[in-house]
Tab-separated table of C-alpha atoms in Angstrom:
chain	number	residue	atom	x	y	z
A	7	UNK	CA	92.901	101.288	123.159
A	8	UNK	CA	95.907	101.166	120.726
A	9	UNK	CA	97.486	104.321	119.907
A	10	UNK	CA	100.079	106.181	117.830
A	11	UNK	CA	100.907	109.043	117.703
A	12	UNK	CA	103.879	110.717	115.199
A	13	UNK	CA	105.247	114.278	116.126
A	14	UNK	CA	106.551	116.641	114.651
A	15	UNK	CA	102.885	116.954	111.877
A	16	UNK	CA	105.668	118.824	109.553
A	17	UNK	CA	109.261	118.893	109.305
A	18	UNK	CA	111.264	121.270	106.962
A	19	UNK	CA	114.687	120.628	106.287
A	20	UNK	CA	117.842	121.641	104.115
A	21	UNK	CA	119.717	119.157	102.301
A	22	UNK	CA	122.407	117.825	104.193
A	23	UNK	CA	120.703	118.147	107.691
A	24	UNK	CA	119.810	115.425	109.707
A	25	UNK	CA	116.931	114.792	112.092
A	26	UNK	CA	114.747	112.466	113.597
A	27	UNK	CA	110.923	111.671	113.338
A	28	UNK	CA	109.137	110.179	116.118
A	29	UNK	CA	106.416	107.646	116.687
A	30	UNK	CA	104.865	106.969	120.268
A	31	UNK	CA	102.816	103.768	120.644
A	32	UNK	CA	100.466	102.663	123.096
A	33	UNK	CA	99.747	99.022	122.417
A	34	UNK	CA	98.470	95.949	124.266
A	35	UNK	CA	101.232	93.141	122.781
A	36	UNK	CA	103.346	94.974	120.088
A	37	UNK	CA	103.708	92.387	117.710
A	38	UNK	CA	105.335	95.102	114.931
A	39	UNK	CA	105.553	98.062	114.275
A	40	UNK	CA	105.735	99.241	110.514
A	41	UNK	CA	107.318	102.631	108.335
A	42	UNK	CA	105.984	103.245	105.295
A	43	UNK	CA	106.612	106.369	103.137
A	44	UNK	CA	103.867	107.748	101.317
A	45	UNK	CA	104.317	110.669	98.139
A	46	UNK	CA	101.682	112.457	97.496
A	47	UNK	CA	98.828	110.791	95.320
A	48	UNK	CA	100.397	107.492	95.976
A	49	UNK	CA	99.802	104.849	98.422
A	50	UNK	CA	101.954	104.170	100.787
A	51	UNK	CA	105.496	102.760	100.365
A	52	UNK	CA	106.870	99.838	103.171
A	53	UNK	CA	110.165	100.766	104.674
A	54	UNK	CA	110.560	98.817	108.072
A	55	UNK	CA	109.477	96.159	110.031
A	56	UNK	CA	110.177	96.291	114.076
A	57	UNK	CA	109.408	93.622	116.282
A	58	UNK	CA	111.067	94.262	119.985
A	59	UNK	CA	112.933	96.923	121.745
A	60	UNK	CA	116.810	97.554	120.965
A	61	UNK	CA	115.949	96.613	117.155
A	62	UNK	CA	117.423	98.510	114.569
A	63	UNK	CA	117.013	98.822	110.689
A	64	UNK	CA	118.418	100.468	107.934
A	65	UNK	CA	118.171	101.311	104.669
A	66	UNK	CA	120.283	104.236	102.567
A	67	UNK	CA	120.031	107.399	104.792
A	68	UNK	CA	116.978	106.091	106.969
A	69	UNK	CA	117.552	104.449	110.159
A	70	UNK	CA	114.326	102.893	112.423
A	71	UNK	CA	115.032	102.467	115.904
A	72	UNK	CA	112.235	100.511	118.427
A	73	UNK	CA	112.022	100.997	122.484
A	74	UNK	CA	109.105	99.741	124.659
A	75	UNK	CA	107.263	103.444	124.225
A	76	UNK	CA	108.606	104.581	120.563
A	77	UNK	CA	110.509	104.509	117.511
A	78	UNK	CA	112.409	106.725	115.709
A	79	UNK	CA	113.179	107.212	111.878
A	80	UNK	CA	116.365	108.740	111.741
A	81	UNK	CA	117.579	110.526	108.796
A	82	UNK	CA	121.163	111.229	107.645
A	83	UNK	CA	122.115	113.745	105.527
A	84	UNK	CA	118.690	113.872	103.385
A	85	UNK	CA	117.886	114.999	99.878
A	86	UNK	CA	115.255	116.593	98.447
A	87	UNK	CA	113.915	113.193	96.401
A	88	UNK	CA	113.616	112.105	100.512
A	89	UNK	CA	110.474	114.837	100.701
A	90	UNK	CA	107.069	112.364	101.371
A	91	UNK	CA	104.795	112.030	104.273
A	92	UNK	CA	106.302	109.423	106.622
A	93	UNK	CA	103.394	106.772	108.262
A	94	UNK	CA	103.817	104.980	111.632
A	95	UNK	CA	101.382	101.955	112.164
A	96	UNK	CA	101.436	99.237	115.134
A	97	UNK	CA	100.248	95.773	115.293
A	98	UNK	CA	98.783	94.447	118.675
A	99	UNK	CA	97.631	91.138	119.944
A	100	UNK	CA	94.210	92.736	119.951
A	101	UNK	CA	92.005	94.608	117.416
A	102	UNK	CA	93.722	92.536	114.689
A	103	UNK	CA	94.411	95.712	112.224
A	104	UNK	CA	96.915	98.233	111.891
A	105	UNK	CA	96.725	101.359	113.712
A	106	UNK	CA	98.297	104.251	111.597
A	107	UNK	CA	99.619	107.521	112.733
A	108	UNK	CA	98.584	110.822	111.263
A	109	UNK	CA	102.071	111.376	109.612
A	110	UNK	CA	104.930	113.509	109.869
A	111	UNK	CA	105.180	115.556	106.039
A	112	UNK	CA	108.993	115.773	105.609
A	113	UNK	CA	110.419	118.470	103.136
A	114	UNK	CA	113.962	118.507	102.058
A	115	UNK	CA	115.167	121.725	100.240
A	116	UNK	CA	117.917	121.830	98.098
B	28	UNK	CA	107.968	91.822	90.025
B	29	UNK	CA	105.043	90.930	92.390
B	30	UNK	CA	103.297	93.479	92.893
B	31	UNK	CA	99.476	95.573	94.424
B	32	UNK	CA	97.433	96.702	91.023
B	33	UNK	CA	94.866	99.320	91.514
B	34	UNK	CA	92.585	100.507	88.701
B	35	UNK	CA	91.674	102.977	87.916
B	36	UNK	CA	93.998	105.292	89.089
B	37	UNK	CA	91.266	107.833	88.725
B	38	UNK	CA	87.434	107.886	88.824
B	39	UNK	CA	85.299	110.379	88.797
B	40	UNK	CA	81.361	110.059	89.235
B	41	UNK	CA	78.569	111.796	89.875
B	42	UNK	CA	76.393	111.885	93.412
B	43	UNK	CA	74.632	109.012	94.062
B	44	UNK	CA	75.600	107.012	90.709
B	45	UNK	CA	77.249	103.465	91.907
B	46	UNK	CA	80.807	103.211	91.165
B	47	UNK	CA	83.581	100.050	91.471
B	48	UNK	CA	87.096	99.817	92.360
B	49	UNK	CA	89.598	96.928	91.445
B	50	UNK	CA	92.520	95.867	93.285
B	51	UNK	CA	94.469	92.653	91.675
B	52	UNK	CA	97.813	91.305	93.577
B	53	UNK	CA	100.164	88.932	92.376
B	54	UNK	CA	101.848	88.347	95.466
B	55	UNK	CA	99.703	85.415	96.280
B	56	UNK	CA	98.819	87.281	99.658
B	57	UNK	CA	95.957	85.624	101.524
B	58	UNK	CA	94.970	88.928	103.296
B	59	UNK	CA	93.250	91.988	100.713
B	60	UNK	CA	92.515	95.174	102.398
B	61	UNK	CA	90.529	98.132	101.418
B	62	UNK	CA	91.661	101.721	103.065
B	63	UNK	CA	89.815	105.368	102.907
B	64	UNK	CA	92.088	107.801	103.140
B	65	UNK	CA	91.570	111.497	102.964
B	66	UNK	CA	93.946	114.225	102.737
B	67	UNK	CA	96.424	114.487	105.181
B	68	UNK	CA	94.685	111.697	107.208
B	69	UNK	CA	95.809	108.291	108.026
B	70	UNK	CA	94.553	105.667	105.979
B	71	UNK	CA	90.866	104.304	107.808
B	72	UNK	CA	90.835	100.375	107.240
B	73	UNK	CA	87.078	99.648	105.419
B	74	UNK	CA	87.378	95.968	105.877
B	75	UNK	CA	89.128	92.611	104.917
B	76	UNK	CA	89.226	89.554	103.292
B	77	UNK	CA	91.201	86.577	105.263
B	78	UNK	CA	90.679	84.073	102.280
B	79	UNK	CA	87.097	84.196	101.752
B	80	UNK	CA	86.285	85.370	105.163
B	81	UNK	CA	84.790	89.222	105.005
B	82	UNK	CA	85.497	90.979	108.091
B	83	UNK	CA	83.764	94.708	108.073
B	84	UNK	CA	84.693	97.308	110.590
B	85	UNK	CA	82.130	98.487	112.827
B	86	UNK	CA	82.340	101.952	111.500
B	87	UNK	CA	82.064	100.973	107.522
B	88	UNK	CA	78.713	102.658	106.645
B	89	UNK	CA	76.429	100.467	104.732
B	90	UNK	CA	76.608	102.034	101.562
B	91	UNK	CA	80.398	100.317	100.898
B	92	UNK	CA	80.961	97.076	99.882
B	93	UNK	CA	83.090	94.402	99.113
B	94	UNK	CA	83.691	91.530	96.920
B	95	UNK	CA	86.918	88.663	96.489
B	96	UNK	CA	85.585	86.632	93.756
B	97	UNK	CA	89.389	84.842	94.233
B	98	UNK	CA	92.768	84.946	95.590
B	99	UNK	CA	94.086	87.518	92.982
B	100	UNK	CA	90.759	89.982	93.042
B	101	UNK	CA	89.110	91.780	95.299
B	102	UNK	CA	86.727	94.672	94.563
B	103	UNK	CA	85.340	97.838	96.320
B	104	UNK	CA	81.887	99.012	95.735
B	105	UNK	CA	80.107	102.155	96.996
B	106	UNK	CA	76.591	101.792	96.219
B	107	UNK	CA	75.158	105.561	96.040
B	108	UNK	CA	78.387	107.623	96.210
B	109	UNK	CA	78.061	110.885	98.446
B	110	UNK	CA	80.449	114.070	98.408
B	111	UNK	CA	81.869	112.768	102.033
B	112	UNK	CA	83.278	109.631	100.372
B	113	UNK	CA	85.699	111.590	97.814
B	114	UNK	CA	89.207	110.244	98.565
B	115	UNK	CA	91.653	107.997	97.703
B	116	UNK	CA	91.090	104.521	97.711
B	117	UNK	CA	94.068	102.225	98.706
B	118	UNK	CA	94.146	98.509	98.919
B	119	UNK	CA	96.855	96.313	100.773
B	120	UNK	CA	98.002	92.808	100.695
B	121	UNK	CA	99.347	90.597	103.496
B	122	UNK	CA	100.137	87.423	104.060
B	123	UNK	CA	99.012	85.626	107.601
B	124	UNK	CA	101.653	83.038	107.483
B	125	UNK	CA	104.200	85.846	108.043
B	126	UNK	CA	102.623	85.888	111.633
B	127	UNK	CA	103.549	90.031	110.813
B	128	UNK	CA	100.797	91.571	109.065
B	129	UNK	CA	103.065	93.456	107.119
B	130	UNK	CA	100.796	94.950	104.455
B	131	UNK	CA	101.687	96.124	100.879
B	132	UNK	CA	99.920	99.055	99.012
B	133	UNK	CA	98.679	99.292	96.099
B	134	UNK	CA	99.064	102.926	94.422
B	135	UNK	CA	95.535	103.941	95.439
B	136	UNK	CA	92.420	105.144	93.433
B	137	UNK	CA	91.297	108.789	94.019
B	138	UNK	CA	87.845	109.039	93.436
B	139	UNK	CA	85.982	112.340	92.890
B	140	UNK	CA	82.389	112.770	93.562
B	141	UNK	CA	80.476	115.459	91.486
């Protein structure tokens, strides 16, 4: 059965400090795996698209990195407007649907 | 700009009185989605639309359903609204072609059951 799982469930950080969130995937045929950013009351917000291990993608201070077991959003040097609840989700040859991870709520303090 | 369209962005109705949702996309997407999400869950996937094909997931309950009268329109209604199926509504877009299913959001509905 596909699986993800995101880690850590919260993150608090001050502005200026970076860190990493991670996603571990259990998947029969990756064929992607998504980031979205979600604020609160909102739906969710597409970041990244990975397709195979050793890709990498970036946009301003976020960073997605893909291996055969995980990704990673990195984050450099964050600011409080980067506070949301970040959302892993896979895409596998079967089940034909997106399988989302419960979220890792990032806070950024000033 | 193309864009997911959700309305209303708020609805609020009482137990067991039949409520609709609207989702309109003018990305041209061939793939509509309709999500449950509760608080600090992950979204739940309802079911989809792949053109005019309805495709229900095998945990929908009964009482949810689903209309795509065309490409731009697709519509969510729960038929006798319980205090269990409070939450916010999202609907997503994709487009098969991409080969990707990368899916696009619309800004959600939060519904409130009294």
């Amino acid at each position: 059965e596909d699986q993800v799982t995101q880690s850590p469930e919260a993150l608090r950080l001050q502005e200026g400090e970076s860190s990493s969130l991670n996603c571990s995937y259990t998947v029969s045929g990756l064929r992607g795996l998504f980031w979205y950013r979600q604020d609160p009351g909102k739906g969710p917000e597409f970041l990244f698209t990975l397709y195979s291990a050793g890709e990498e993608k970036e946009k301003e201070r976020l960073k997605a990195t893909l291996t055969k077991k995980e990704s990673f959003l990195h984050i450099t040097a964050p600011k409080p407007e980067d506070s949301a609840t970040y959302l892993c989700a896979v895409f596998g040859n079967q089940g034909g649907k997106l399988i989302f991870g419960q979220g890792t709520e990032l806070s950024v303090k000033p | 700009d193309a864009m997911v369209i959700q309305n209303p962005r708020y609805q609020v109705t009482q137990f067991g009185k039949p409520v609709t949702l609207s989702c309109s996309q003018t990305l041209n997407h061939n793939v509509m989605y309709w999500y449950q999400q509760k608080s600090s869950q992950a979204p739940k996937l309802l079911f989809h639309y792949y053109d005019k094909d309805f495709n229900n997931e095998a945990d929908t309950p009964d009482n949810f359903q689903s209309r795509r009268p065309n490409t731009s329109f697709c519509f969510l209604d729960i038929r006798s609204p319980g205090l269990g199926d409070a939450a916010m509504y999202l609907c997503a877009t994709s487009s098969r072609t991409s080969g990707y299913n990368e899916q696009f959001f619309g800004p959600g509905t939060r519904l409130t059951v009294l």
